[in-house]
Amino acid sequence: MLSSNHVFYGFSKDLKPVLTVEPGEIITIETLDAFNNQINDATQKLDELDWNKVNPATGPIYVKTAEPGDFLKVTIEGIELNSTGVMASIPHAGVFGNIHKKSTIKMFNLEDEFTEFNDLVLPISPMIGVIGVAPENGMVPNGEPGGHGGNMDNRLITLGTELYLPVFHPGALFGLGDLHASMGDGEVNVTGIEVSGKVTLTFEVLKKIKHHNHPIFKKDGSFYCLYSADTLDEAVEGVSNEMLYWITEALQYDLSDSAMLLSLMADLEICQVVDPKKTVRMKMPNIYFRNLNL
Ligand code: CA
């Protein structure tokens, strides 16, 4: 198991790998929560936290044979949450940032399949918030999403998901963290139920993918493109063009027919709108992509 003693705060090609693995190896990675496990009591003050140490990701992991131009396929084989979760309302953060006059913290017991929220009972749906590889250029803080993955806060990155991340540097330099016990599409109040835990996964390297600057994933019979940008409008345009590429590649239609099919069958969905870039996903039935060999 890769211990959460090995964390970093920004994806970069300049980080030294803490583990080298072969494709196909089963790996378990321990993760800290998005607050770096600094909160264990609802009476704590958020301004007393060390904000230079938030959104830790465990890694980076060097995956043998991964080279620039490949896809790193990550299959999520298991997510195990620890028993205490935390969320917060934070002034000036998220959709309600102007409404919150002070910070508040709420703690959650996650020992069962459900958790209590005041007088309500909510289901637990584990997911991975931060997952990615070294970006093409420079360093991207773990709090931000991008073409390399990062803080996409996509609630569909969960058990059984097959995520394809573009490889920009030898070994890919993979890392993950920021598990959530629950989060709605959008993550409008900036946090989900943040929790530490363990993720078990396997890697596969798909060689020489000619179009590979943004992640895609497969989940429950659907094929998804992911795109992060400064505005939702840019993200929507970006993800639509990504899907247009992949459906054209898969079906060999002309652009007009591909675009028509997307208008009929593609669903546009929001991952998050607060990180502070926005991440969207577009969903299509996976059956249309069977010629892709992905
Ligand atoms: Ca997050």
mmCIF file of C-alpha atoms and ligand atoms in Angstrom:
data_model
loop_
_atom_site.group_PDB
_atom_site.id
_atom_site.type_symbol
_atom_site.label_atom_id
_atom_site.label_comp_id
_atom_site.label_asym_id
_atom_site.label_seq_id
_atom_site.Cartn_x
_atom_site.Cartn_y
_atom_site.Cartn_z
ATOM 1 C CA MET A 1 0.000 0.000 0.000
ATOM 2 C CA LEU A 2 1.196 3.514 -0.779
ATOM 3 C CA SER A 3 0.907 5.461 2.479
ATOM 4 C CA SER A 4 -0.569 8.967 2.731
ATOM 5 C CA ASN A 5 2.778 10.064 4.157
ATOM 6 C CA HIS A 6 3.623 10.644 0.491
ATOM 7 C CA VAL A 7 1.503 13.617 -0.571
ATOM 8 C CA PHE A 8 1.967 16.571 -2.887
ATOM 9 C CA TYR A 9 -0.038 19.767 -3.472
ATOM 10 C CA GLY A 10 0.483 20.477 -7.166
ATOM 11 C CA PHE A 11 0.720 18.159 -10.196
ATOM 12 C CA SER A 12 4.042 18.681 -11.990
ATOM 13 C CA LYS A 13 6.589 16.820 -14.084
ATOM 14 C CA ASP A 14 9.248 18.007 -11.635
ATOM 15 C CA LEU A 15 7.982 15.874 -8.735
ATOM 16 C CA LYS A 16 10.019 12.843 -7.789
ATOM 17 C CA PRO A 17 8.032 9.587 -7.982
ATOM 18 C CA VAL A 18 7.455 7.860 -4.635
ATOM 19 C CA LEU A 19 6.516 4.512 -6.206
ATOM 20 C CA THR A 20 7.138 2.781 -9.543
ATOM 21 C CA VAL A 21 4.598 0.217 -10.752
ATOM 22 C CA GLU A 22 4.038 -2.097 -13.692
ATOM 23 C CA PRO A 23 0.798 -1.866 -15.697
ATOM 24 C CA GLY A 24 -1.611 -4.508 -14.374
ATOM 25 C CA GLU A 25 -0.359 -4.408 -10.776
ATOM 26 C CA ILE A 26 -3.084 -3.977 -8.169
ATOM 27 C CA ILE A 27 -2.235 -0.949 -6.050
ATOM 28 C CA THR A 28 -3.854 0.423 -2.918
ATOM 29 C CA ILE A 29 -3.333 4.103 -2.173
ATOM 30 C CA GLU A 30 -4.077 5.729 1.175
ATOM 31 C CA THR A 31 -5.453 9.288 0.975
ATOM 32 C CA LEU A 32 -5.941 12.254 3.295
ATOM 33 C CA ASP A 33 -9.087 14.371 3.087
ATOM 34 C CA ALA A 34 -9.199 17.710 1.238
ATOM 35 C CA PHE A 35 -8.476 19.595 4.498
ATOM 36 C CA ASN A 36 -5.366 17.442 5.030
ATOM 37 C CA ASN A 37 -7.138 15.750 7.981
ATOM 38 C CA GLN A 38 -6.791 19.029 9.923
ATOM 39 C CA ILE A 39 -10.439 19.092 11.054
ATOM 40 C CA ASN A 40 -11.768 16.645 13.616
ATOM 41 C CA ASP A 41 -14.204 18.805 15.524
ATOM 42 C CA ALA A 42 -17.045 21.100 14.373
ATOM 43 C CA THR A 43 -15.904 23.811 16.814
ATOM 44 C CA GLN A 44 -12.555 24.302 15.021
ATOM 45 C CA LYS A 45 -11.938 27.595 13.232
ATOM 46 C CA LEU A 46 -11.240 27.367 9.511
ATOM 47 C CA ASP A 47 -8.842 30.321 9.574
ATOM 48 C CA GLU A 48 -6.603 28.346 11.933
ATOM 49 C CA LEU A 49 -5.983 25.689 9.288
ATOM 50 C CA ASP A 50 -2.793 25.627 7.243
ATOM 51 C CA TRP A 51 -4.301 26.569 3.855
ATOM 52 C CA ASN A 52 -0.990 25.900 2.127
ATOM 53 C CA LYS A 53 -1.690 22.247 2.809
ATOM 54 C CA VAL A 54 -5.110 21.531 1.367
ATOM 55 C CA ASN A 55 -6.141 19.150 -1.400
ATOM 56 C CA PRO A 56 -3.277 16.715 -0.783
ATOM 57 C CA ALA A 57 -2.891 13.959 -3.369
ATOM 58 C CA THR A 58 -0.939 10.791 -2.678
ATOM 59 C CA GLY A 59 1.906 10.062 -5.086
ATOM 60 C CA PRO A 60 3.198 10.671 -7.623
ATOM 61 C CA ILE A 61 3.359 7.145 -9.028
ATOM 62 C CA TYR A 62 5.565 6.367 -12.026
ATOM 63 C CA VAL A 63 3.817 3.883 -14.328
ATOM 64 C CA LYS A 64 6.317 1.895 -16.379
ATOM 65 C CA THR A 65 5.969 2.090 -20.188
ATOM 66 C CA ALA A 66 3.733 5.221 -20.038
ATOM 67 C CA GLU A 67 5.071 7.783 -22.528
ATOM 68 C CA PRO A 68 3.855 11.137 -23.841
ATOM 69 C CA GLY A 69 1.066 10.513 -26.353
ATOM 70 C CA ASP A 70 -0.358 7.494 -24.498
ATOM 71 C CA PHE A 71 -3.507 7.159 -22.444
ATOM 72 C CA LEU A 72 -3.176 5.950 -18.854
ATOM 73 C CA LYS A 73 -6.255 3.821 -18.211
ATOM 74 C CA VAL A 74 -7.113 3.745 -14.513
ATOM 75 C CA THR A 75 -9.694 1.214 -13.324
ATOM 76 C CA ILE A 76 -11.105 1.903 -9.864
ATOM 77 C CA GLU A 77 -11.305 -1.475 -8.119
ATOM 78 C CA GLY A 78 -12.303 -0.263 -4.658
ATOM 79 C CA ILE A 79 -12.882 2.779 -2.447
ATOM 80 C CA GLU A 80 -12.797 2.462 1.329
ATOM 81 C CA LEU A 81 -13.821 5.495 3.384
ATOM 82 C CA ASN A 82 -12.680 6.202 6.920
ATOM 83 C CA SER A 83 -15.395 6.656 9.520
ATOM 84 C CA THR A 84 -15.524 10.454 9.964
ATOM 85 C CA GLY A 85 -16.357 13.025 7.271
ATOM 86 C CA VAL A 86 -16.354 16.809 7.292
ATOM 87 C CA MET A 87 -17.885 19.612 5.263
ATOM 88 C CA ALA A 88 -17.835 23.387 5.556
ATOM 89 C CA SER A 89 -19.541 26.593 4.488
ATOM 90 C CA ILE A 90 -16.926 29.209 3.683
ATOM 91 C CA PRO A 91 -17.448 32.969 3.078
ATOM 92 C CA HIS A 92 -16.492 34.081 -0.454
ATOM 93 C CA ALA A 93 -16.283 30.489 -1.693
ATOM 94 C CA GLY A 94 -18.653 28.817 -4.114
ATOM 95 C CA VAL A 95 -22.121 29.699 -5.384
ATOM 96 C CA PHE A 96 -23.226 30.887 -1.907
ATOM 97 C CA GLY A 97 -19.997 32.684 -1.033
ATOM 98 C CA ASN A 98 -21.719 36.058 -0.730
ATOM 99 C CA ILE A 99 -24.366 34.659 1.608
ATOM 100 C CA HIS A 100 -22.110 33.050 4.216
ATOM 101 C CA LYS A 101 -21.091 35.593 6.870
ATOM 102 C CA LYS A 102 -18.982 33.092 8.808
ATOM 103 C CA SER A 103 -17.451 29.674 8.354
ATOM 104 C CA THR A 104 -19.250 26.655 9.725
ATOM 105 C CA ILE A 105 -18.171 23.042 9.952
ATOM 106 C CA LYS A 106 -20.308 19.921 10.049
ATOM 107 C CA MET A 107 -19.021 16.462 10.950
ATOM 108 C CA PHE A 108 -20.459 13.155 9.707
ATOM 109 C CA ASN A 109 -20.372 9.605 10.990
ATOM 110 C CA LEU A 110 -19.718 7.307 8.010
ATOM 111 C CA GLU A 111 -19.737 3.922 9.729
ATOM 112 C CA ASP A 112 -22.943 2.793 7.978
ATOM 113 C CA GLU A 113 -24.259 2.926 4.409
ATOM 114 C CA PHE A 114 -26.180 6.061 5.364
ATOM 115 C CA THR A 115 -25.244 9.172 7.290
ATOM 116 C CA GLU A 116 -27.265 11.636 9.351
ATOM 117 C CA PHE A 117 -27.673 15.272 8.325
ATOM 118 C CA ASN A 118 -29.656 17.054 11.078
ATOM 119 C CA ASP A 119 -32.987 15.162 11.065
ATOM 120 C CA LEU A 120 -32.374 13.635 7.605
ATOM 121 C CA VAL A 121 -30.739 10.391 6.536
ATOM 122 C CA LEU A 122 -28.549 10.627 3.404
ATOM 123 C CA PRO A 123 -27.045 7.842 1.295
ATOM 124 C CA ILE A 124 -23.266 7.459 1.062
ATOM 125 C CA SER A 125 -21.839 7.421 -2.489
ATOM 126 C CA PRO A 126 -18.030 7.299 -2.391
ATOM 127 C CA MET A 127 -16.171 9.148 -5.152
ATOM 128 C CA ILE A 128 -12.698 10.496 -5.954
ATOM 129 C CA GLY A 129 -12.363 14.308 -6.242
ATOM 130 C CA VAL A 130 -8.704 14.713 -7.259
ATOM 131 C CA ILE A 131 -7.158 12.283 -9.739
ATOM 132 C CA GLY A 132 -4.634 13.086 -12.433
ATOM 133 C CA VAL A 133 -1.179 13.074 -13.944
ATOM 134 C CA ALA A 134 1.592 15.632 -14.458
ATOM 135 C CA PRO A 135 0.270 18.392 -16.776
ATOM 136 C CA GLU A 136 1.985 19.252 -20.030
ATOM 137 C CA ASN A 137 3.356 22.560 -18.729
ATOM 138 C CA GLY A 138 4.291 23.887 -15.329
ATOM 139 C CA MET A 139 2.631 23.075 -12.018
ATOM 140 C CA VAL A 140 -1.141 22.953 -11.482
ATOM 141 C CA PRO A 141 -2.269 23.181 -7.831
ATOM 142 C CA ASN A 142 -4.307 20.144 -6.759
ATOM 143 C CA GLY A 143 -7.312 22.404 -6.127
ATOM 144 C CA GLU A 144 -7.684 23.038 -9.880
ATOM 145 C CA PRO A 145 -8.900 20.769 -12.674
ATOM 146 C CA GLY A 146 -7.506 20.673 -16.219
ATOM 147 C CA GLY A 147 -6.657 18.470 -19.162
ATOM 148 C CA HIS A 148 -4.406 16.449 -16.836
ATOM 149 C CA GLY A 149 -7.363 15.663 -14.524
ATOM 150 C CA GLY A 150 -6.820 17.122 -11.049
ATOM 151 C CA ASN A 151 -9.698 18.479 -8.953
ATOM 152 C CA MET A 152 -12.458 17.499 -11.403
ATOM 153 C CA ASP A 153 -14.855 16.623 -8.551
ATOM 154 C CA ASN A 154 -16.746 14.294 -10.863
ATOM 155 C CA ARG A 155 -19.064 12.170 -8.746
ATOM 156 C CA LEU A 156 -18.928 9.405 -11.377
ATOM 157 C CA ILE A 157 -15.253 8.648 -10.651
ATOM 158 C CA THR A 158 -16.123 5.796 -8.363
ATOM 159 C CA LEU A 159 -16.082 2.014 -8.033
ATOM 160 C CA GLY A 160 -15.840 0.374 -11.480
ATOM 161 C CA THR A 161 -15.055 3.567 -13.412
ATOM 162 C CA GLU A 162 -12.464 3.307 -16.187
ATOM 163 C CA LEU A 163 -10.733 6.690 -16.471
ATOM 164 C CA TYR A 164 -8.404 7.500 -19.386
ATOM 165 C CA LEU A 165 -5.897 10.233 -18.571
ATOM 166 C CA PRO A 166 -3.604 11.788 -21.195
ATOM 167 C CA VAL A 167 0.079 11.075 -20.569
ATOM 168 C CA PHE A 168 2.270 14.169 -21.033
ATOM 169 C CA HIS A 169 5.512 12.957 -19.402
ATOM 170 C CA PRO A 170 7.319 9.610 -19.025
ATOM 171 C CA GLY A 171 5.723 7.495 -16.280
ATOM 172 C CA ALA A 172 2.646 9.770 -16.243
ATOM 173 C CA LEU A 173 3.327 10.749 -12.562
ATOM 174 C CA PHE A 174 -0.101 9.810 -11.269
ATOM 175 C CA GLY A 175 -1.676 10.941 -8.004
ATOM 176 C CA LEU A 176 -5.068 10.984 -6.314
ATOM 177 C CA GLY A 177 -6.830 12.169 -3.168
ATOM 178 C CA ASP A 178 -9.872 14.140 -1.997
ATOM 179 C CA LEU A 179 -12.401 11.334 -1.450
ATOM 180 C CA HIS A 180 -16.013 12.341 -0.877
ATOM 181 C CA ALA A 181 -18.683 10.290 0.882
ATOM 182 C CA SER A 182 -21.351 12.343 -0.871
ATOM 183 C CA MET A 183 -21.520 15.191 -3.383
ATOM 184 C CA GLY A 184 -24.128 16.473 -5.827
ATOM 185 C CA ASP A 185 -23.366 17.523 -9.395
ATOM 186 C CA GLY A 186 -22.031 21.083 -9.178
ATOM 187 C CA GLU A 187 -20.705 20.887 -5.609
ATOM 188 C CA VAL A 188 -22.385 24.276 -5.178
ATOM 189 C CA ASN A 189 -21.273 24.904 -1.580
ATOM 190 C CA VAL A 190 -17.602 24.049 -2.408
ATOM 191 C CA THR A 191 -17.234 20.890 -0.342
ATOM 192 C CA GLY A 192 -18.751 17.446 -0.382
ATOM 193 C CA ILE A 193 -18.496 15.209 2.674
ATOM 194 C CA GLU A 194 -14.686 15.229 2.696
ATOM 195 C CA VAL A 195 -13.073 12.066 4.045
ATOM 196 C CA SER A 196 -9.783 10.189 4.124
ATOM 197 C CA GLY A 197 -9.570 6.565 3.011
ATOM 198 C CA LYS A 198 -8.064 4.105 0.569
ATOM 199 C CA VAL A 199 -8.425 3.533 -3.172
ATOM 200 C CA THR A 200 -7.506 0.306 -4.947
ATOM 201 C CA LEU A 201 -6.849 0.507 -8.681
ATOM 202 C CA THR A 202 -5.034 -0.911 -11.670
ATOM 203 C CA PHE A 203 -3.257 0.853 -14.539
ATOM 204 C CA GLU A 204 -3.109 -0.008 -18.196
ATOM 205 C CA VAL A 205 -1.140 1.938 -20.818
ATOM 206 C CA LEU A 206 -2.761 2.504 -24.230
ATOM 207 C CA LYS A 207 -0.027 3.415 -26.688
ATOM 208 C CA LYS A 208 0.070 6.302 -29.134
ATOM 209 C CA ILE A 209 -3.380 7.847 -28.945
ATOM 210 C CA LYS A 210 -3.357 10.587 -31.560
ATOM 211 C CA HIS A 211 -5.975 12.752 -29.809
ATOM 212 C CA HIS A 212 -5.427 12.811 -26.093
ATOM 213 C CA ASN A 213 -5.405 16.224 -24.436
ATOM 214 C CA HIS A 214 -8.431 15.714 -22.162
ATOM 215 C CA PRO A 215 -9.667 12.825 -20.016
ATOM 216 C CA ILE A 216 -12.444 10.459 -20.998
ATOM 217 C CA PHE A 217 -14.086 7.751 -18.919
ATOM 218 C CA LYS A 218 -16.452 4.821 -19.102
ATOM 219 C CA LYS A 219 -19.047 4.039 -16.508
ATOM 220 C CA ASP A 220 -22.127 1.781 -16.479
ATOM 221 C CA GLY A 221 -22.448 1.373 -20.258
ATOM 222 C CA SER A 222 -21.741 4.999 -21.099
ATOM 223 C CA PHE A 223 -18.776 6.796 -22.667
ATOM 224 C CA TYR A 224 -17.969 10.261 -21.295
ATOM 225 C CA CYS A 225 -15.712 13.153 -22.247
ATOM 226 C CA LEU A 226 -14.473 15.556 -19.569
ATOM 227 C CA TYR A 227 -13.441 19.172 -19.999
ATOM 228 C CA SER A 228 -12.451 21.930 -17.571
ATOM 229 C CA ALA A 229 -12.345 25.648 -18.396
ATOM 230 C CA ASP A 230 -12.642 29.087 -16.797
ATOM 231 C CA THR A 231 -16.331 29.399 -17.699
ATOM 232 C CA LEU A 232 -19.179 26.942 -18.155
ATOM 233 C CA ASP A 233 -19.693 28.200 -21.714
ATOM 234 C CA GLU A 234 -16.087 27.384 -22.627
ATOM 235 C CA ALA A 235 -16.310 24.010 -20.895
ATOM 236 C CA VAL A 236 -19.523 23.148 -22.774
ATOM 237 C CA GLU A 237 -17.963 24.044 -26.114
ATOM 238 C CA GLY A 238 -14.800 22.136 -25.240
ATOM 239 C CA VAL A 239 -16.497 18.943 -24.122
ATOM 240 C CA SER A 240 -18.823 18.980 -27.135
ATOM 241 C CA ASN A 241 -15.866 19.233 -29.505
ATOM 242 C CA GLU A 242 -14.096 16.412 -27.676
ATOM 243 C CA MET A 243 -17.144 14.169 -28.060
ATOM 244 C CA LEU A 244 -17.507 15.239 -31.707
ATOM 245 C CA TYR A 245 -13.945 14.051 -32.300
ATOM 246 C CA TRP A 246 -14.456 10.680 -30.617
ATOM 247 C CA ILE A 247 -17.813 9.887 -32.232
ATOM 248 C CA THR A 248 -16.452 10.840 -35.659
ATOM 249 C CA GLU A 249 -13.430 8.632 -35.059
ATOM 250 C CA ALA A 250 -15.622 5.749 -33.899
ATOM 251 C CA LEU A 251 -18.329 5.853 -36.586
ATOM 252 C CA GLN A 252 -16.397 7.512 -39.444
ATOM 253 C CA TYR A 253 -19.332 9.860 -40.112
ATOM 254 C CA ASP A 254 -18.883 13.285 -41.620
ATOM 255 C CA LEU A 255 -18.935 16.161 -39.117
ATOM 256 C CA SER A 256 -22.515 17.117 -39.872
ATOM 257 C CA ASP A 257 -23.852 13.621 -39.167
ATOM 258 C CA SER A 258 -21.696 13.302 -36.065
ATOM 259 C CA ALA A 259 -22.986 16.630 -34.779
ATOM 260 C CA MET A 260 -26.578 15.596 -35.486
ATOM 261 C CA LEU A 261 -26.108 12.380 -33.546
ATOM 262 C CA LEU A 262 -24.711 14.286 -30.565
ATOM 263 C CA SER A 263 -27.691 16.608 -30.657
ATOM 264 C CA LEU A 264 -29.951 13.568 -30.418
ATOM 265 C CA MET A 265 -28.112 11.241 -28.052
ATOM 266 C CA ALA A 266 -25.507 13.148 -26.000
ATOM 267 C CA ASP A 267 -26.282 14.372 -22.491
ATOM 268 C CA LEU A 268 -24.378 17.340 -21.130
ATOM 269 C CA GLU A 269 -23.805 17.151 -17.369
ATOM 270 C CA ILE A 270 -22.042 19.320 -14.798
ATOM 271 C CA CYS A 271 -19.324 17.886 -12.549
ATOM 272 C CA GLN A 272 -18.491 20.999 -10.532
ATOM 273 C CA VAL A 273 -18.648 24.811 -10.779
ATOM 274 C CA VAL A 274 -16.463 25.881 -7.835
ATOM 275 C CA ASP A 275 -12.835 24.751 -8.237
ATOM 276 C CA PRO A 276 -12.725 27.680 -9.458
ATOM 277 C CA LYS A 277 -12.627 26.400 -13.029
ATOM 278 C CA LYS A 278 -15.743 24.533 -14.137
ATOM 279 C CA THR A 279 -15.748 20.861 -15.154
ATOM 280 C CA VAL A 280 -18.410 19.317 -17.372
ATOM 281 C CA ARG A 281 -18.911 15.876 -18.823
ATOM 282 C CA MET A 282 -20.757 14.683 -21.933
ATOM 283 C CA LYS A 283 -22.373 11.263 -21.964
ATOM 284 C CA MET A 284 -23.086 8.927 -24.881
ATOM 285 C CA PRO A 285 -24.035 5.233 -25.023
ATOM 286 C CA ASN A 286 -20.792 3.245 -25.082
ATOM 287 C CA ILE A 287 -22.090 0.947 -27.823
ATOM 288 C CA TYR A 288 -21.353 3.612 -30.472
ATOM 289 C CA PHE A 289 -17.646 3.524 -29.557
ATOM 290 C CA ARG A 290 -16.961 -0.184 -29.898
ATOM 291 C CA ASN A 291 -14.695 0.360 -32.951
ATOM 292 C CA LEU A 292 -12.335 2.532 -30.923
ATOM 293 C CA ASN A 293 -10.491 -0.277 -29.081
ATOM 294 C CA LEU A 294 -10.278 1.827 -25.953
HETATM 295 CA CA CA B 1 -12.476 18.600 -4.520
#
